[in-house]
Amino acid sequence: MNCTKCGAPEVIIIKKHSGQKLCQDCFVQGIERKVLKDIRKYKLIEKGDKVLVALSGGKDSVMLLDILNSLYERGIINMVAVTIDEGIKGYREDGVKIAKNHAKSLGIEHRIVTFDEYFDLTLDKIMDGSSQRKACTYCGVFRRWILNKVALEMGATKIATGHNLDDETQAILMNYLEGNIENLAKIGPKTRSKSDKFTVKIKPLREIPEKEIGLYVVAKNLEVHFAGCPYSEESFRGEVGQILKNLSRKHPTIMYSTLRGFDKIRPVIKKEFQKEFGVGECTNCGEPAANELCRACIFLRELEK
Ligand code: SF4
Ligand code: ZN
């Protein structure tokens, strides 16, 4: 079997949705081109931006850093990396180490920040107590709070995260099935707010399937943290993800069509259902908030009790 692009004999992937058979070089180049094209198409990054990459050390963020580095090397953007240590013993340490190595090898400023230093808590401590919520709920809210705060401190103009096609279609389907249309209105390649305390978040890998990200890091021999988080319990998101994976076997374009269809109705959903996010400020911590307190402060008060 030969590469449909260059004719090379060693094919590493057959893209079922497009019928392309690609060799390693053509696959890697194709992915890099696609991500950079999406960045231009959705105007995710502009010349002179200081992009903060949320770098966990997992495959998505490592690939994101690797591709954005091509813009950094050419002096188009400035780039910093931030790794959040949630305090998950036996899991997070390896990711932090890998993230550190990548940032160092690319000569990028890197900050490691912990739940402990900001909230005097670790995720393990939260989950040891009589926590009312699931680990991922605390984790997501506290991580977003820290990222936004650190981005402001570091003067970043964009926060780039490694959300991929699977993550995005899971979020679309999950929120739709739950009837959570206000959350649905927040989904997209770029999240912004009227508050100047809120740094714009971008998802340059939003149209890249998770499988291809795995193949990219292997093809480029990039060190990544593959271990699973001990708290990634059976969640509704996981169930929805499984449904989409099963459907994709017989219908390889299903995730793309879910995303495309959603993107067509997104402007209407946003207009009708989007709450003005983050226009106010949390009366406790000063971070952007839709209500009197931001979600992080609401959770911290619950935990104090
Ligand atoms: Fe946090 Fe949940 Fe991810 Fe673990 S699986 S790192 S708890 S969001
Ligand atoms: Zn707050």
Tab-separated table of C-alpha atoms and ligand atoms in Angstrom:
chain	number	residue	atom	x	y	z
A	1	MET	CA	0.000	0.000	0.000
A	2	ASN	CA	1.411	3.386	-0.980
A	3	CYS	CA	0.947	6.881	0.442
A	4	THR	CA	-1.757	8.627	-1.598
A	5	LYS	CA	0.187	11.913	-1.312
A	6	CYS	CA	3.805	11.072	-2.094
A	7	GLY	CA	3.736	7.411	-3.140
A	8	ALA	CA	6.055	6.266	-0.323
A	9	PRO	CA	5.541	2.562	0.447
A	10	GLU	CA	5.104	2.740	4.250
A	11	VAL	CA	1.624	3.878	5.204
A	12	ILE	CA	0.951	4.559	8.915
A	13	ILE	CA	-2.682	5.631	8.716
A	14	ILE	CA	-5.745	5.091	6.558
A	15	LYS	CA	-8.097	8.000	7.184
A	16	LYS	CA	-11.469	6.304	6.938
A	17	HIS	CA	-13.395	9.575	6.690
A	18	SER	CA	-11.415	10.817	3.666
A	19	GLY	CA	-10.004	7.583	2.231
A	20	GLN	CA	-6.431	8.980	2.404
A	21	LYS	CA	-3.552	6.584	3.070
A	22	LEU	CA	-0.578	8.452	4.466
A	23	CYS	CA	3.071	7.796	5.225
A	24	GLN	CA	4.548	9.190	8.436
A	25	ASP	CA	5.915	12.423	6.925
A	26	CYS	CA	2.758	13.263	4.992
A	27	PHE	CA	0.618	12.486	8.056
A	28	VAL	CA	2.671	14.775	10.337
A	29	GLN	CA	2.800	17.587	7.762
A	30	GLY	CA	-0.932	17.232	7.110
A	31	ILE	CA	-1.782	17.591	10.807
A	32	GLU	CA	0.500	20.605	11.259
A	33	ARG	CA	-0.976	22.300	8.193
A	34	LYS	CA	-4.531	21.608	9.341
A	35	VAL	CA	-3.942	23.077	12.833
A	36	LEU	CA	-2.252	26.188	11.447
A	37	LYS	CA	-5.053	26.568	8.884
A	38	ASP	CA	-7.702	26.379	11.626
A	39	ILE	CA	-5.791	28.985	13.636
A	40	ARG	CA	-6.039	31.347	10.651
A	41	LYS	CA	-9.611	30.398	9.758
A	42	TYR	CA	-11.002	31.056	13.245
A	43	LYS	CA	-8.536	33.904	13.942
A	44	LEU	CA	-7.391	32.122	17.098
A	45	ILE	CA	-3.982	33.744	17.212
A	46	GLU	CA	-2.723	37.022	15.851
A	47	LYS	CA	0.801	38.201	15.280
A	48	GLY	CA	2.277	39.492	18.533
A	49	ASP	CA	0.026	37.419	20.805
A	50	LYS	CA	1.515	36.030	23.990
A	51	VAL	CA	0.054	32.532	24.116
A	52	LEU	CA	-0.115	30.632	27.370
A	53	VAL	CA	-0.183	26.902	26.661
A	54	ALA	CA	-1.877	24.833	29.356
A	55	LEU	CA	0.671	22.033	29.381
A	56	SER	CA	-0.273	18.948	31.378
A	57	GLY	CA	2.293	16.687	29.735
A	58	GLY	CA	-0.466	14.576	28.142
A	59	LYS	CA	-0.514	13.946	24.381
A	60	ASP	CA	-2.912	16.768	23.473
A	61	SER	CA	-1.028	19.571	25.193
A	62	VAL	CA	2.369	18.225	24.089
A	63	MET	CA	1.251	18.191	20.443
A	64	LEU	CA	-0.245	21.666	20.847
A	65	LEU	CA	3.038	23.005	22.249
A	66	ASP	CA	4.977	21.311	19.445
A	67	ILE	CA	2.862	22.881	16.696
A	68	LEU	CA	2.610	26.347	18.279
A	69	ASN	CA	6.367	26.261	18.674
A	70	SER	CA	6.657	26.683	14.896
A	71	LEU	CA	4.980	30.110	15.297
A	72	TYR	CA	7.129	30.914	18.336
A	73	GLU	CA	10.357	29.984	16.540
A	74	ARG	CA	9.460	32.265	13.645
A	75	GLY	CA	8.884	35.155	16.082
A	76	ILE	CA	5.171	35.391	15.176
A	77	ILE	CA	4.029	34.835	18.753
A	78	ASN	CA	5.471	34.823	22.235
A	79	MET	CA	4.733	31.659	24.185
A	80	VAL	CA	4.748	30.502	27.801
A	81	ALA	CA	3.686	27.177	29.286
A	82	VAL	CA	1.859	26.566	32.543
A	83	THR	CA	1.419	23.214	34.251
A	84	ILE	CA	-1.106	22.827	37.027
A	85	ASP	CA	-0.394	20.337	39.760
A	86	GLU	CA	-3.778	19.491	41.265
A	87	GLY	CA	-2.224	17.346	43.983
A	88	ILE	CA	-3.038	13.840	42.735
A	89	LYS	CA	-0.478	11.580	44.341
A	90	GLY	CA	1.100	8.931	42.162
A	91	TYR	CA	-0.326	10.460	38.979
A	92	ARG	CA	0.494	14.095	38.424
A	93	GLU	CA	4.241	13.878	39.183
A	94	ASP	CA	5.131	12.209	35.859
A	95	GLY	CA	3.120	14.684	33.810
A	96	VAL	CA	4.837	17.610	35.536
A	97	LYS	CA	8.248	16.126	34.806
A	98	ILE	CA	7.440	15.567	31.130
A	99	ALA	CA	5.999	19.080	30.783
A	100	LYS	CA	9.142	20.518	32.352
A	101	ASN	CA	11.360	18.623	29.906
A	102	HIS	CA	9.414	19.828	26.861
A	103	ALA	CA	9.400	23.474	27.911
A	104	LYS	CA	13.097	23.310	28.706
A	105	SER	CA	14.040	21.677	25.408
A	106	LEU	CA	12.152	24.382	23.488
A	107	GLY	CA	13.519	27.200	25.670
A	108	ILE	CA	10.055	28.330	26.740
A	109	GLU	CA	9.262	30.039	30.044
A	110	HIS	CA	7.425	27.488	32.175
A	111	ARG	CA	5.511	27.855	35.425
A	112	ILE	CA	4.306	25.006	37.586
A	113	VAL	CA	1.436	26.088	39.808
A	114	THR	CA	-0.388	24.047	42.419
A	115	PHE	CA	-3.868	23.906	43.948
A	116	ASP	CA	-2.029	23.947	47.256
A	117	GLU	CA	-0.448	27.363	46.752
A	118	TYR	CA	-3.685	28.988	45.575
A	119	PHE	CA	-6.302	27.196	47.656
A	120	ASP	CA	-4.346	25.542	50.453
A	121	LEU	CA	-5.859	22.263	49.232
A	122	THR	CA	-4.964	19.331	47.031
A	123	LEU	CA	-7.470	17.346	44.987
A	124	ASP	CA	-6.593	14.309	47.095
A	125	LYS	CA	-7.479	16.222	50.281
A	126	ILE	CA	-10.764	17.407	48.771
A	127	MET	CA	-11.715	13.869	47.768
A	128	ASP	CA	-10.647	12.450	51.145
A	129	GLY	CA	-13.154	14.638	52.930
A	130	SER	CA	-16.894	14.552	52.551
A	131	SER	CA	-16.832	16.149	49.119
A	132	GLN	CA	-20.247	16.762	47.623
A	133	ARG	CA	-19.140	16.796	44.027
A	134	LYS	CA	-17.129	14.698	41.641
A	135	ALA	CA	-13.364	15.189	41.433
A	136	CYS	CA	-13.503	16.417	37.820
A	137	THR	CA	-15.999	19.142	38.755
A	138	TYR	CA	-13.669	20.615	41.403
A	139	CYS	CA	-10.652	20.026	39.213
A	140	GLY	CA	-12.104	21.801	36.162
A	141	VAL	CA	-13.344	24.837	38.081
A	142	PHE	CA	-10.152	25.306	40.122
A	143	ARG	CA	-7.958	24.750	37.068
A	144	ARG	CA	-9.819	27.340	35.011
A	145	TRP	CA	-9.608	29.820	37.900
A	146	ILE	CA	-5.823	29.336	38.212
A	147	LEU	CA	-5.226	29.503	34.447
A	148	ASN	CA	-7.095	32.755	34.149
A	149	LYS	CA	-5.254	34.268	37.108
A	150	VAL	CA	-1.811	33.140	35.946
A	151	ALA	CA	-2.507	34.313	32.378
A	152	LEU	CA	-3.176	37.801	33.701
A	153	GLU	CA	-0.075	37.715	35.898
A	154	MET	CA	2.084	36.621	32.964
A	155	GLY	CA	0.561	39.106	30.551
A	156	ALA	CA	-0.755	36.382	28.230
A	157	THR	CA	-3.250	37.477	25.574
A	158	LYS	CA	-4.540	33.936	24.831
A	159	ILE	CA	-4.842	30.683	26.745
A	160	ALA	CA	-4.466	27.674	24.438
A	161	THR	CA	-5.795	24.299	25.557
A	162	GLY	CA	-5.456	20.889	23.919
A	163	HIS	CA	-9.172	20.041	23.540
A	164	ASN	CA	-9.543	17.704	20.565
A	165	LEU	CA	-12.398	16.641	18.265
A	166	ASP	CA	-13.479	13.832	20.597
A	167	ASP	CA	-13.602	16.207	23.612
A	168	GLU	CA	-15.564	18.795	21.698
A	169	THR	CA	-18.161	16.411	20.230
A	170	GLN	CA	-18.587	14.774	23.645
A	171	ALA	CA	-19.298	18.199	25.151
A	172	ILE	CA	-21.791	19.043	22.404
A	173	LEU	CA	-23.712	15.782	22.678
A	174	MET	CA	-23.554	15.657	26.475
A	175	ASN	CA	-24.900	19.167	26.976
A	176	TYR	CA	-27.542	18.604	24.333
A	177	LEU	CA	-28.702	15.331	25.904
A	178	GLU	CA	-28.807	16.985	29.326
A	179	GLY	CA	-30.746	19.937	27.934
A	180	ASN	CA	-27.978	22.208	29.144
A	181	ILE	CA	-28.287	24.782	26.381
A	182	GLU	CA	-26.537	27.577	28.296
A	183	ASN	CA	-23.431	25.415	28.519
A	184	LEU	CA	-23.813	24.497	24.867
A	185	ALA	CA	-23.678	28.189	24.034
A	186	LYS	CA	-20.189	28.391	25.557
A	187	ILE	CA	-18.698	25.718	23.257
A	188	GLY	CA	-16.553	26.868	20.343
A	189	PRO	CA	-13.009	27.394	19.070
A	190	LYS	CA	-12.662	30.648	20.981
A	191	THR	CA	-14.187	31.795	24.276
A	192	ARG	CA	-14.165	35.423	25.182
A	193	SER	CA	-15.888	37.779	27.558
A	194	LYS	CA	-16.466	41.483	27.934
A	195	SER	CA	-14.425	41.448	31.138
A	196	ASP	CA	-10.844	42.552	30.614
A	197	LYS	CA	-9.921	40.221	33.473
A	198	PHE	CA	-10.842	37.236	31.343
A	199	THR	CA	-8.180	35.970	28.951
A	200	VAL	CA	-9.480	34.603	25.637
A	201	LYS	CA	-9.330	30.800	25.491
A	202	ILE	CA	-8.592	29.023	22.233
A	203	LYS	CA	-8.732	25.393	21.105
A	204	PRO	CA	-6.464	24.933	18.080
A	205	LEU	CA	-6.843	21.105	18.095
A	206	ARG	CA	-10.630	21.179	18.095
A	207	GLU	CA	-10.868	19.483	14.682
A	208	ILE	CA	-8.198	16.819	15.249
A	209	PRO	CA	-9.411	13.361	16.367
A	210	GLU	CA	-7.857	12.006	19.563
A	211	LYS	CA	-6.533	8.947	17.693
A	212	GLU	CA	-4.543	11.130	15.300
A	213	ILE	CA	-3.024	13.076	18.201
A	214	GLY	CA	-1.825	9.766	19.659
A	215	LEU	CA	-0.312	8.839	16.311
A	216	TYR	CA	1.321	12.277	15.906
A	217	VAL	CA	3.199	12.100	19.230
A	218	VAL	CA	4.366	8.573	18.420
A	219	ALA	CA	5.420	9.573	14.881
A	220	LYS	CA	7.370	12.558	16.221
A	221	ASN	CA	8.746	10.578	19.111
A	222	LEU	CA	7.487	13.090	21.664
A	223	GLU	CA	7.563	12.059	25.297
A	224	VAL	CA	4.056	12.166	26.761
A	225	HIS	CA	2.240	11.203	29.932
A	226	PHE	CA	-0.114	8.385	28.956
A	227	ALA	CA	-1.300	7.270	32.429
A	228	GLY	CA	-4.957	7.771	33.291
A	229	CYS	CA	-6.070	9.937	36.199
A	230	PRO	CA	-7.324	7.835	39.149
A	231	TYR	CA	-10.364	10.113	39.423
A	232	SER	CA	-11.537	9.704	35.838
A	233	GLU	CA	-14.429	7.662	37.127
A	234	GLU	CA	-17.333	6.480	35.011
A	235	SER	CA	-18.888	9.790	34.153
A	236	PHE	CA	-21.717	10.715	31.833
A	237	ARG	CA	-19.089	12.276	29.577
A	238	GLY	CA	-17.331	8.890	29.433
A	239	GLU	CA	-20.565	7.152	28.448
A	240	VAL	CA	-21.250	9.691	25.712
A	241	GLY	CA	-17.651	9.324	24.522
A	242	GLN	CA	-18.139	5.580	24.233
A	243	ILE	CA	-21.316	6.021	22.202
A	244	LEU	CA	-19.487	8.335	19.794
A	245	LYS	CA	-16.533	5.947	19.507
A	246	ASN	CA	-18.843	3.020	18.760
A	247	LEU	CA	-20.749	5.016	16.159
A	248	SER	CA	-17.473	6.169	14.550
A	249	ARG	CA	-16.534	2.579	13.726
A	250	LYS	CA	-19.381	2.247	11.256
A	251	HIS	CA	-19.749	5.949	10.506
A	252	PRO	CA	-16.229	7.405	10.422
A	253	THR	CA	-17.371	10.974	9.760
A	254	ILE	CA	-19.827	11.151	12.659
A	255	MET	CA	-17.673	13.368	14.933
A	256	TYR	CA	-16.934	15.787	12.086
A	257	SER	CA	-20.599	16.041	11.146
A	258	THR	CA	-21.592	16.546	14.805
A	259	LEU	CA	-19.119	19.427	15.018
A	260	ARG	CA	-20.026	20.931	11.628
A	261	GLY	CA	-23.748	20.786	12.375
A	262	PHE	CA	-23.212	22.366	15.765
A	263	ASP	CA	-21.030	25.123	14.326
A	264	LYS	CA	-23.844	26.016	11.912
A	265	ILE	CA	-26.390	26.515	14.706
A	266	ARG	CA	-23.859	27.946	17.182
A	267	PRO	CA	-24.481	31.624	16.319
A	268	VAL	CA	-28.221	31.165	16.885
A	269	ILE	CA	-27.709	29.330	20.194
A	270	LYS	CA	-25.268	31.988	21.346
A	271	LYS	CA	-27.637	34.800	20.479
A	272	GLU	CA	-30.607	33.188	22.189
A	273	PHE	CA	-29.060	31.460	25.181
A	274	GLN	CA	-25.639	32.815	26.068
A	275	LYS	CA	-25.547	34.474	29.444
A	276	GLU	CA	-23.141	37.358	29.477
A	277	PHE	CA	-20.266	35.389	30.943
A	278	GLY	CA	-17.836	36.962	33.319
A	279	VAL	CA	-19.013	40.527	33.023
A	280	GLY	CA	-19.043	40.925	36.777
A	281	GLU	CA	-16.362	40.286	39.333
A	282	CYS	CA	-16.424	37.850	42.213
A	283	THR	CA	-16.892	39.830	45.423
A	284	ASN	CA	-14.482	37.503	47.217
A	285	CYS	CA	-11.549	37.014	44.827
A	286	GLY	CA	-12.089	39.585	42.099
A	287	GLU	CA	-12.006	37.050	39.263
A	288	PRO	CA	-14.627	37.225	36.488
A	289	ALA	CA	-17.971	35.848	37.671
A	290	ALA	CA	-21.508	35.589	36.343
A	291	ASN	CA	-22.945	35.899	39.870
A	292	GLU	CA	-21.846	37.462	43.153
A	293	LEU	CA	-19.293	34.718	43.760
A	294	CYS	CA	-17.297	32.819	41.148
A	295	ARG	CA	-17.670	29.024	41.093
A	296	ALA	CA	-14.243	28.501	42.674
A	297	CYS	CA	-15.217	30.639	45.673
A	298	ILE	CA	-18.604	28.891	45.954
A	299	PHE	CA	-16.817	25.521	46.045
A	300	LEU	CA	-14.219	26.761	48.553
A	301	ARG	CA	-16.980	27.962	50.888
A	302	GLU	CA	-18.729	24.597	50.599
A	303	LEU	CA	-15.484	22.833	51.420
A	304	GLU	CA	-14.840	25.069	54.452
A	305	LYS	CA	-18.122	23.848	55.913
B	1	SF4	FE1	-8.877	16.435	36.973
B	1	SF4	FE2	-10.834	14.723	36.336
B	1	SF4	FE3	-8.857	15.228	34.612
B	1	SF4	FE4	-8.362	13.834	36.841
B	1	SF4	S1	-9.716	13.205	35.137
B	1	SF4	S2	-7.112	15.498	36.010
B	1	SF4	S3	-9.735	14.841	38.275
B	1	SF4	S4	-10.416	16.674	35.323
B	2	ZN	ZN	-14.032	34.110	43.469
